[in-house]
Structure formats: C-alpha cells, structure tokens
PDB file of C-alpha atoms and ligand atoms in Angstrom:
ATOM      1  CA  UNK A   1       7.835 -21.702 -16.961  1.00 72.00           C
ATOM      2  CA  UNK A   2       7.281 -22.643 -13.324  1.00 92.00           C
ATOM      3  CA  UNK A   3       3.883 -23.515 -11.922  1.00 96.00           C
ATOM      4  CA  UNK A   4       3.899 -20.447  -9.669  1.00 97.00           C
ATOM      5  CA  UNK A   5       5.102 -17.898 -12.209  1.00 94.00           C
ATOM      6  CA  UNK A   6       2.011 -15.823 -11.462  1.00 94.00           C
ATOM      7  CA  UNK A   7       3.651 -15.089  -8.099  1.00 96.00           C
ATOM      8  CA  UNK A   8       7.210 -14.539  -9.279  1.00 95.00           C
ATOM      9  CA  UNK A   9       6.214 -12.150 -12.069  1.00 94.00           C
ATOM     10  CA  UNK A  10       5.424  -9.460  -9.501  1.00 97.00           C
ATOM     11  CA  UNK A  11       8.120  -7.069  -8.359  1.00 96.00           C
ATOM     12  CA  UNK A  12       8.064  -3.468  -7.221  1.00 97.00           C
ATOM     13  CA  UNK A  13       8.104  -1.160 -10.235  1.00 97.00           C
ATOM     14  CA  UNK A  14       9.083   2.465  -9.707  1.00 96.00           C
ATOM     15  CA  UNK A  15       9.341   3.752 -13.303  1.00 96.00           C
ATOM     16  CA  UNK A  16       6.517   3.860 -15.789  1.00 97.00           C
ATOM     17  CA  UNK A  17       5.917   4.499 -19.480  1.00 97.00           C
ATOM     18  CA  UNK A  18       3.538   7.274 -20.433  1.00 95.00           C
ATOM     19  CA  UNK A  19       0.941   4.698 -21.531  1.00 97.00           C
ATOM     20  CA  UNK A  20      -2.681   4.463 -20.436  1.00 96.00           C
ATOM     21  CA  UNK A  21      -4.196   1.534 -18.605  1.00 98.00           C
ATOM     22  CA  UNK A  22      -7.376   0.551 -20.498  1.00 98.00           C
ATOM     23  CA  UNK A  23     -10.534   0.752 -18.364  1.00 98.00           C
ATOM     24  CA  UNK A  24     -11.279  -2.974 -18.817  1.00 98.00           C
ATOM     25  CA  UNK A  25      -7.853  -3.950 -17.439  1.00 98.00           C
ATOM     26  CA  UNK A  26      -8.307  -1.561 -14.545  1.00 98.00           C
ATOM     27  CA  UNK A  27     -11.668  -3.101 -13.638  1.00 98.00           C
ATOM     28  CA  UNK A  28     -10.244  -6.616 -13.939  1.00 98.00           C
ATOM     29  CA  UNK A  29      -7.421  -5.710 -11.539  1.00 99.00           C
ATOM     30  CA  UNK A  30      -9.816  -4.094  -9.033  1.00 99.00           C
ATOM     31  CA  UNK A  31     -12.099  -7.111  -9.249  1.00 99.00           C
ATOM     32  CA  UNK A  32      -9.170  -9.362  -8.344  1.00 98.00           C
ATOM     33  CA  UNK A  33      -8.560  -7.125  -5.323  1.00 99.00           C
ATOM     34  CA  UNK A  34     -12.120  -7.497  -3.989  1.00 98.00           C
ATOM     35  CA  UNK A  35     -11.944 -11.276  -4.330  1.00 98.00           C
ATOM     36  CA  UNK A  36      -9.393 -11.349  -1.522  1.00 99.00           C
ATOM     37  CA  UNK A  37     -10.514 -13.050   1.681  1.00 98.00           C
ATOM     38  CA  UNK A  38     -11.564 -10.803   4.563  1.00 98.00           C
ATOM     39  CA  UNK A  39     -12.414 -11.529   8.179  1.00 98.00           C
ATOM     40  CA  UNK A  40     -16.188 -12.046   8.566  1.00 97.00           C
ATOM     41  CA  UNK A  41     -16.281 -11.190   4.838  1.00 98.00           C
ATOM     42  CA  UNK A  42     -16.469  -7.596   6.001  1.00 98.00           C
ATOM     43  CA  UNK A  43     -14.616  -6.231   2.933  1.00 98.00           C
ATOM     44  CA  UNK A  44     -13.607  -3.112   4.833  1.00 98.00           C
ATOM     45  CA  UNK A  45     -11.696  -1.672   1.884  1.00 98.00           C
ATOM     46  CA  UNK A  46     -12.258   1.150  -0.541  1.00 98.00           C
ATOM     47  CA  UNK A  47     -10.173   1.914  -3.615  1.00 99.00           C
ATOM     48  CA  UNK A  48      -9.795   5.419  -4.983  1.00 98.00           C
ATOM     49  CA  UNK A  49      -8.450   5.341  -8.523  1.00 98.00           C
ATOM     50  CA  UNK A  50      -6.660   8.533  -9.531  1.00 98.00           C
ATOM     51  CA  UNK A  51      -6.091   8.922 -13.276  1.00 98.00           C
ATOM     52  CA  UNK A  52      -5.631  12.675 -13.410  1.00 97.00           C
ATOM     53  CA  UNK A  53      -2.004  13.550 -14.246  1.00 97.00           C
ATOM     54  CA  UNK A  54      -2.082  16.969 -12.581  1.00 98.00           C
ATOM     55  CA  UNK A  55      -3.514  15.472  -9.386  1.00 98.00           C
ATOM     56  CA  UNK A  56      -0.889  12.714  -9.359  1.00 98.00           C
ATOM     57  CA  UNK A  57       1.880  15.306  -9.756  1.00 98.00           C
ATOM     58  CA  UNK A  58       0.330  17.413  -7.007  1.00 98.00           C
ATOM     59  CA  UNK A  59       0.104  14.367  -4.753  1.00 98.00           C
ATOM     60  CA  UNK A  60       3.875  13.881  -5.135  1.00 98.00           C
ATOM     61  CA  UNK A  61       4.464  17.549  -4.238  1.00 98.00           C
ATOM     62  CA  UNK A  62       2.249  17.169  -1.177  1.00 98.00           C
ATOM     63  CA  UNK A  63       4.340  14.195  -0.029  1.00 98.00           C
ATOM     64  CA  UNK A  64       7.586  16.111  -0.646  1.00 98.00           C
ATOM     65  CA  UNK A  65       6.344  19.066   1.419  1.00 98.00           C
ATOM     66  CA  UNK A  66       5.113  16.837   4.230  1.00 98.00           C
ATOM     67  CA  UNK A  67       8.387  14.922   4.261  1.00 98.00           C
ATOM     68  CA  UNK A  68      10.333  18.163   4.740  1.00 98.00           C
ATOM     69  CA  UNK A  69       7.914  19.290   7.459  1.00 98.00           C
ATOM     70  CA  UNK A  70       8.051  16.014   9.389  1.00 98.00           C
ATOM     71  CA  UNK A  71      11.842  15.754   9.078  1.00 98.00           C
ATOM     72  CA  UNK A  72      12.075  18.877  11.224  1.00 98.00           C
ATOM     73  CA  UNK A  73      10.439  17.016  14.109  1.00 98.00           C
ATOM     74  CA  UNK A  74      13.198  14.407  14.246  1.00 98.00           C
ATOM     75  CA  UNK A  75      15.672  14.743  17.091  1.00 97.00           C
ATOM     76  CA  UNK A  76      19.007  14.515  15.239  1.00 98.00           C
ATOM     77  CA  UNK A  77      20.499  15.713  11.939  1.00 98.00           C
ATOM     78  CA  UNK A  78      21.361  12.108  11.119  1.00 98.00           C
ATOM     79  CA  UNK A  79      17.707  11.052  11.410  1.00 98.00           C
ATOM     80  CA  UNK A  80      16.487  14.153   9.559  1.00 98.00           C
ATOM     81  CA  UNK A  81      18.883  13.440   6.684  1.00 98.00           C
ATOM     82  CA  UNK A  82      17.897   9.777   6.515  1.00 98.00           C
ATOM     83  CA  UNK A  83      14.178  10.628   6.468  1.00 98.00           C
ATOM     84  CA  UNK A  84      14.623  13.295   3.780  1.00 98.00           C
ATOM     85  CA  UNK A  85      16.645  10.774   1.783  1.00 98.00           C
ATOM     86  CA  UNK A  86      13.610   8.457   1.683  1.00 98.00           C
ATOM     87  CA  UNK A  87      11.401  10.946  -0.129  1.00 98.00           C
ATOM     88  CA  UNK A  88      12.256   9.523  -3.561  1.00 98.00           C
ATOM     89  CA  UNK A  89      10.813   6.200  -2.347  1.00 98.00           C
ATOM     90  CA  UNK A  90       7.682   7.981  -1.138  1.00 98.00           C
ATOM     91  CA  UNK A  91       6.982   9.564  -4.516  1.00 98.00           C
ATOM     92  CA  UNK A  92       7.711   6.721  -6.965  1.00 98.00           C
ATOM     93  CA  UNK A  93       4.118   7.022  -8.180  1.00 98.00           C
ATOM     94  CA  UNK A  94       4.672  10.458  -9.709  1.00 97.00           C
ATOM     95  CA  UNK A  95       5.135   9.323 -13.319  1.00 94.00           C
ATOM     96  CA  UNK A  96       2.518   6.571 -13.255  1.00 98.00           C
ATOM     97  CA  UNK A  97      -0.656   7.008 -15.339  1.00 98.00           C
ATOM     98  CA  UNK A  98      -2.785   5.613 -12.495  1.00 98.00           C
ATOM     99  CA  UNK A  99      -2.475   5.706  -8.713  1.00 98.00           C
ATOM    100  CA  UNK A 100      -4.726   3.534  -6.582  1.00 99.00           C
ATOM    101  CA  UNK A 101      -5.300   4.716  -3.021  1.00 99.00           C
ATOM    102  CA  UNK A 102      -6.306   1.892  -0.706  1.00 98.00           C
ATOM    103  CA  UNK A 103      -8.468   2.877   2.254  1.00 98.00           C
ATOM    104  CA  UNK A 104      -9.112   0.734   5.316  1.00 98.00           C
ATOM    105  CA  UNK A 105     -12.441   0.901   7.100  1.00 98.00           C
ATOM    106  CA  UNK A 106     -13.511  -0.122  10.594  1.00 97.00           C
ATOM    107  CA  UNK A 107     -13.298  -3.764  11.636  1.00 97.00           C
ATOM    108  CA  UNK A 108     -14.817  -4.324  15.062  1.00 95.00           C
ATOM    109  CA  UNK A 109     -13.094  -6.930  17.239  1.00 96.00           C
ATOM    110  CA  UNK A 110     -13.049  -8.011  20.860  1.00 97.00           C
ATOM    111  CA  UNK A 111     -10.188  -5.540  21.353  1.00 97.00           C
ATOM    112  CA  UNK A 112     -12.159  -2.594  19.969  1.00 96.00           C
ATOM    113  CA  UNK A 113     -15.250  -3.528  22.009  1.00 96.00           C
ATOM    114  CA  UNK A 114     -13.204  -3.805  25.210  1.00 97.00           C
ATOM    115  CA  UNK A 115     -11.370  -0.559  24.450  1.00 96.00           C
ATOM    116  CA  UNK A 116     -14.599   1.329  23.798  1.00 95.00           C
ATOM    117  CA  UNK A 117     -16.138   0.059  27.042  1.00 97.00           C
ATOM    118  CA  UNK A 118     -12.842   0.626  28.917  1.00 95.00           C
ATOM    119  CA  UNK A 119     -13.529  -2.901  30.162  1.00 95.00           C
ATOM    120  CA  UNK A 120      -9.973  -4.279  30.261  1.00 97.00           C
ATOM    121  CA  UNK A 121      -6.423  -3.112  31.026  1.00 97.00           C
ATOM    122  CA  UNK A 122      -4.577  -1.391  28.161  1.00 97.00           C
ATOM    123  CA  UNK A 123      -1.888  -4.061  27.840  1.00 97.00           C
ATOM    124  CA  UNK A 124      -4.558  -6.750  27.358  1.00 98.00           C
ATOM    125  CA  UNK A 125      -6.333  -4.599  24.768  1.00 98.00           C
ATOM    126  CA  UNK A 126      -3.047  -3.997  22.928  1.00 97.00           C
ATOM    127  CA  UNK A 127      -2.181  -7.704  22.945  1.00 98.00           C
ATOM    128  CA  UNK A 128      -5.630  -8.584  21.588  1.00 98.00           C
ATOM    129  CA  UNK A 129      -5.451  -5.847  18.948  1.00 96.00           C
ATOM    130  CA  UNK A 130      -1.973  -6.717  17.702  1.00 97.00           C
ATOM    131  CA  UNK A 131      -2.922  -9.180  14.925  1.00 96.00           C
ATOM    132  CA  UNK A 132      -5.106  -6.402  13.460  1.00 97.00           C
ATOM    133  CA  UNK A 133      -7.401  -8.436  11.168  1.00 97.00           C
ATOM    134  CA  UNK A 134      -8.845  -5.207   9.755  1.00 97.00           C
ATOM    135  CA  UNK A 135      -5.478  -4.334   8.233  1.00 98.00           C
ATOM    136  CA  UNK A 136      -4.828  -7.954   7.212  1.00 98.00           C
ATOM    137  CA  UNK A 137      -7.949  -7.702   5.021  1.00 98.00           C
ATOM    138  CA  UNK A 138      -6.524  -4.663   3.256  1.00 98.00           C
ATOM    139  CA  UNK A 139      -3.171  -6.388   2.757  1.00 98.00           C
ATOM    140  CA  UNK A 140      -4.874  -9.418   1.204  1.00 99.00           C
ATOM    141  CA  UNK A 141      -6.735  -7.180  -1.250  1.00 99.00           C
ATOM    142  CA  UNK A 142      -3.553  -5.274  -2.005  1.00 98.00           C
ATOM    143  CA  UNK A 143      -1.583  -8.424  -2.804  1.00 98.00           C
ATOM    144  CA  UNK A 144      -4.386  -9.722  -5.055  1.00 98.00           C
ATOM    145  CA  UNK A 145      -4.357  -6.383  -6.864  1.00 99.00           C
ATOM    146  CA  UNK A 146      -0.583  -6.454  -7.345  1.00 98.00           C
ATOM    147  CA  UNK A 147      -0.523 -10.060  -8.568  1.00 98.00           C
ATOM    148  CA  UNK A 148      -3.388  -9.443 -10.989  1.00 98.00           C
ATOM    149  CA  UNK A 149      -1.682  -6.332 -12.363  1.00 98.00           C
ATOM    150  CA  UNK A 150       1.625  -8.161 -12.847  1.00 97.00           C
ATOM    151  CA  UNK A 151      -0.129 -10.957 -14.673  1.00 97.00           C
ATOM    152  CA  UNK A 152      -1.713  -8.465 -17.075  1.00 98.00           C
ATOM    153  CA  UNK A 153       1.726  -6.968 -17.737  1.00 97.00           C
ATOM    154  CA  UNK A 154       1.485  -3.915 -15.462  1.00 98.00           C
ATOM    155  CA  UNK A 155       3.850  -2.674 -12.820  1.00 97.00           C
ATOM    156  CA  UNK A 156       2.887  -1.679  -9.280  1.00 98.00           C
ATOM    157  CA  UNK A 157       4.605  -0.810  -6.032  1.00 98.00           C
ATOM    158  CA  UNK A 158       2.981  -1.369  -2.658  1.00 98.00           C
ATOM    159  CA  UNK A 159       3.547   1.890  -0.807  1.00 98.00           C
ATOM    160  CA  UNK A 160       2.914   2.980   2.743  1.00 98.00           C
ATOM    161  CA  UNK A 161       5.647   5.643   2.825  1.00 98.00           C
ATOM    162  CA  UNK A 162       3.382   8.454   1.565  1.00 98.00           C
ATOM    163  CA  UNK A 163       0.662   7.724   4.134  1.00 98.00           C
ATOM    164  CA  UNK A 164       2.211  10.313   6.456  1.00 98.00           C
ATOM    165  CA  UNK A 165       0.463  12.749   4.108  1.00 98.00           C
ATOM    166  CA  UNK A 166      -2.813  10.779   4.282  1.00 98.00           C
ATOM    167  CA  UNK A 167      -4.951  13.731   5.300  1.00 98.00           C
ATOM    168  CA  UNK A 168      -3.584  16.047   2.614  1.00 98.00           C
ATOM    169  CA  UNK A 169      -3.843  13.350  -0.097  1.00 98.00           C
ATOM    170  CA  UNK A 170      -7.444  12.549   0.845  1.00 98.00           C
ATOM    171  CA  UNK A 171      -8.272  16.239   0.715  1.00 98.00           C
ATOM    172  CA  UNK A 172      -6.650  16.585  -2.714  1.00 98.00           C
ATOM    173  CA  UNK A 173      -8.709  13.764  -4.205  1.00 98.00           C
ATOM    174  CA  UNK A 174     -11.795  14.757  -2.225  1.00 98.00           C
ATOM    175  CA  UNK A 175     -12.423  11.328  -0.712  1.00 98.00           C
ATOM    176  CA  UNK A 176     -14.000  10.830   2.670  1.00 96.00           C
ATOM    177  CA  UNK A 177     -15.861   7.852   4.082  1.00 98.00           C
ATOM    178  CA  UNK A 178     -16.622   7.698   7.814  1.00 97.00           C
ATOM    179  CA  UNK A 179     -14.066   5.578   9.685  1.00 97.00           C
ATOM    180  CA  UNK A 180     -11.886   5.021   6.611  1.00 98.00           C
ATOM    181  CA  UNK A 181      -8.219   6.005   6.442  1.00 98.00           C
ATOM    182  CA  UNK A 182      -5.519   5.768   3.795  1.00 98.00           C
ATOM    183  CA  UNK A 183      -3.598   2.549   4.540  1.00 98.00           C
ATOM    184  CA  UNK A 184      -1.563   2.077   1.364  1.00 98.00           C
ATOM    185  CA  UNK A 185      -1.327   3.044  -2.262  1.00 98.00           C
ATOM    186  CA  UNK A 186       0.166   1.812  -5.502  1.00 99.00           C
ATOM    187  CA  UNK A 187       1.093   3.269  -8.835  1.00 98.00           C
ATOM    188  CA  UNK A 188      -0.167   1.264 -11.804  1.00 98.00           C
ATOM    189  CA  UNK A 189       1.217   1.408 -15.321  1.00 98.00           C
ATOM    190  CA  UNK A 190       3.374  -0.199 -17.951  1.00 98.00           C
ATOM    191  CA  UNK A 191       6.886  -0.686 -16.511  1.00 97.00           C
ATOM    192  CA  UNK A 192       9.504   1.563 -18.110  1.00 96.00           C
ATOM    193  CA  UNK A 193      12.049  -1.273 -18.057  1.00 80.00           C
ATOM    194  CA  UNK A 194      11.839  -5.038 -17.898  1.00 70.00           C
ATOM    195  CA  UNK A 195      15.241  -5.752 -16.439  1.00 67.00           C
ATOM    196  CA  UNK A 196      14.128  -5.416 -12.840  1.00 71.00           C
ATOM    197  CA  UNK A 197      14.333  -8.317 -10.445  1.00 79.00           C
ATOM    198  CA  UNK A 198      13.176  -8.690  -6.877  1.00 87.00           C
ATOM    199  CA  UNK A 199      15.733  -7.963  -4.173  1.00 94.00           C
ATOM    200  CA  UNK A 200      17.013 -11.140  -2.469  1.00 96.00           C
ATOM    201  CA  UNK A 201      14.938 -12.990   0.097  1.00 97.00           C
ATOM    202  CA  UNK A 202      16.057 -14.483   3.386  1.00 98.00           C
ATOM    203  CA  UNK A 203      16.659 -18.236   3.064  1.00 98.00           C
ATOM    204  CA  UNK A 204      13.465 -20.238   3.515  1.00 97.00           C
ATOM    205  CA  UNK A 205      14.873 -22.135   6.492  1.00 96.00           C
ATOM    206  CA  UNK A 206      15.509 -18.879   8.326  1.00 98.00           C
ATOM    207  CA  UNK A 207      11.859 -17.851   8.221  1.00 98.00           C
ATOM    208  CA  UNK A 208      10.099 -21.206   8.405  1.00 98.00           C
ATOM    209  CA  UNK A 209       9.819 -23.528  11.392  1.00 98.00           C
ATOM    210  CA  UNK A 210       8.369 -26.981  10.848  1.00 97.00           C
ATOM    211  CA  UNK A 211       6.842 -28.681  13.853  1.00 98.00           C
ATOM    212  CA  UNK A 212       6.804 -32.405  13.048  1.00 95.00           C
TER     213      UNK A 212
HETATM  214  C1  FMN B 301       3.784  -2.579   3.472  1.00 53.30           C
HETATM  215  C2  FMN B 301       4.755  -2.175   2.383  1.00 53.30           C
HETATM  216  C3  FMN B 301       5.114  -0.852   2.243  1.00 53.30           C
HETATM  217  C4  FMN B 301       5.996  -0.452   1.226  1.00 53.30           C
HETATM  218  N1  FMN B 301       6.243   0.888   1.045  1.00 53.30           N
HETATM  219  C5  FMN B 301       7.036   1.281   0.023  1.00 53.30           C
HETATM  220  C6  FMN B 301       7.227   2.666  -0.246  1.00 53.30           C
HETATM  221  O1  FMN B 301       6.671   3.543   0.425  1.00 53.30           O
HETATM  222  N2  FMN B 301       8.034   3.017  -1.278  1.00 53.30           N
HETATM  223  C7  FMN B 301       8.660   2.076  -2.070  1.00 53.30           C
HETATM  224  O2  FMN B 301       9.374   2.466  -2.990  1.00 53.30           O
HETATM  225  N3  FMN B 301       8.474   0.741  -1.851  1.00 53.30           N
HETATM  226  C8  FMN B 301       7.674   0.331  -0.839  1.00 53.30           C
HETATM  227  N4  FMN B 301       7.451  -1.017  -0.640  1.00 53.30           N
HETATM  228  C9  FMN B 301       8.067  -2.013  -1.558  1.00 53.30           C
HETATM  229  C10 FMN B 301       9.196  -2.816  -0.902  1.00 53.30           C
HETATM  230  O3  FMN B 301      10.347  -2.027  -0.827  1.00 53.30           O
HETATM  231  C11 FMN B 301       9.420  -4.091  -1.743  1.00 53.30           C
HETATM  232  O4  FMN B 301       8.245  -4.863  -1.759  1.00 53.30           O
HETATM  233  C12 FMN B 301      10.558  -4.963  -1.213  1.00 53.30           C
HETATM  234  O5  FMN B 301      11.783  -4.276  -1.299  1.00 53.30           O
HETATM  235  C13 FMN B 301      10.669  -6.283  -1.997  1.00 53.30           C
HETATM  236  O6  FMN B 301      10.832  -6.034  -3.380  1.00 53.30           O
HETATM  237  P1  FMN B 301       9.808  -6.596  -4.479  1.00 53.30           P
HETATM  238  O7  FMN B 301       8.454  -5.991  -4.188  1.00 53.30           O
HETATM  239  O8  FMN B 301      10.344  -6.105  -5.819  1.00 53.30           O
HETATM  240  O9  FMN B 301       9.753  -8.079  -4.387  1.00 53.30           O
HETATM  241  C14 FMN B 301       6.566  -1.424   0.361  1.00 53.30           C
HETATM  242  C15 FMN B 301       6.192  -2.768   0.503  1.00 53.30           C
HETATM  243  C16 FMN B 301       5.288  -3.136   1.483  1.00 53.30           C
HETATM  244  C17 FMN B 301       4.855  -4.587   1.578  1.00 53.30           C
END
C-alpha cells in the first residue's frame, strides 16, 4: 500500500455491472465534487444525475446519431472513418447504472469583460481567456468526483467526446440553467472487471521542469 493509493486506484472504466449505486454513496461522491477549489469560490458547476436506464440508452443513441451526422461534415473519407470509429468511446456510458452530466456555468473574467465591452483587440482577449479558470473549476470538481468514486469502489470515465451532442442530451434530460453548458460527463457504476490498468504515462522528467 502506497501513501497515494487514493490517486492510483482511479482509472477509466468503460464496462459496468448491472448493479445499483446506493443513494448515500452517490451523495458522498457528489459532495466530494463540490469540495473542489474554484476561482473566487464561484462554484460554477451543476451536476445532473441520470439514473433512468431508458434515458441512458437513449442518450447513447443520440450520440451515435450525432456522430454519424457530424462525420458527414468532415472533408475526407479518412477523417470521416476515423471520427465514426471513435463512437464506441463516446458511448461507453451506455451500460452504466448512473450517468453524471457536468455543466459549466459563467465565470466572469477580465477577458469576458473586455470582450463584452469590445474594449481590446481580439488577440489580447484570446490570450487573456486562454487559461479559462471557469473550465478549470469544473475539471477540479470532476477529478474530485472521480477520485472519490474510485475510493468507494466505483468506476468512472471522464468523457468529453459526447459533448458534441450537448444540446440534444440536455433536451433529453430536460435540464436548462441560464449560461450553463454541458462540459463533461461520466458513467458511474461497479466496474465489470478489475484487471484494468491505466495506460502508460510519459516519463516524469519529460513533463516536469525544475527551476533551481
Ligand atoms: C478531458 C477528458 C476527456 C475524455 N474523454 C473521453 C471520452 O470521451 N471517452 C473515453 O472513453 N475516454 C475519455 N477520456 C479518458 C481518457 O482516455 C483517459 O483518462 C486516458 O486514456 C488515461 O487513462 P486512465 O484514465 O485510465 O488513467 C477523457 C479524459 C479526459 C481527461
């Protein structure tokens, strides 16, 4: 047992048993998510928890349809084929007992203020907007959620693939909140296998620079 096993226990799970997630565990996991840090403590997140099997299956069909539709827009058969080939990775939630949709809400910054007032050149606005703290908040909550779930024995998979069907998914579940959009989602359930490991990481020295 290493000291940081609570980190290493998490991996992306894409197959689930047909077993419920008790309501208490679900609340515990969501509570961990909202204890993530957020810029100005703005907590610009909203979680939509889908537990309805028919709706989850329909959500997967919606993503499949949208994938086929969007593939047609791509300029070459090679790109169309590659995009269609990804659809299995955009629907890995389809057998999970729970799907959590993670919505991101507005997060005003200097960049948004300048953009609204048209008070600075576009390249300056883009440069200022690039770190996107509003989305960083959502990512922090998402990682807390995933780590908490793993530590309670559940599998998850951070997913942004299906967000190309954000509008259709939001309509299916009937969720709207002004300024909020679907940023990510995750299935949640008991993993169907326990032999999975994380894919390899780049060596630490490749992605870390120490300034002494
Ligand atoms: C922002 C983000 C989006 C992702 N989207 C998807 C997705 O749409 N479908 C999928 O199967 N996995 C998705 N993943 C999971 C990654 O493929 C996975 O985290 C990566 O391969 C490392 O594996 P591990 O999570 O098991 O450590 C996503 C991960 C992140 C962080």
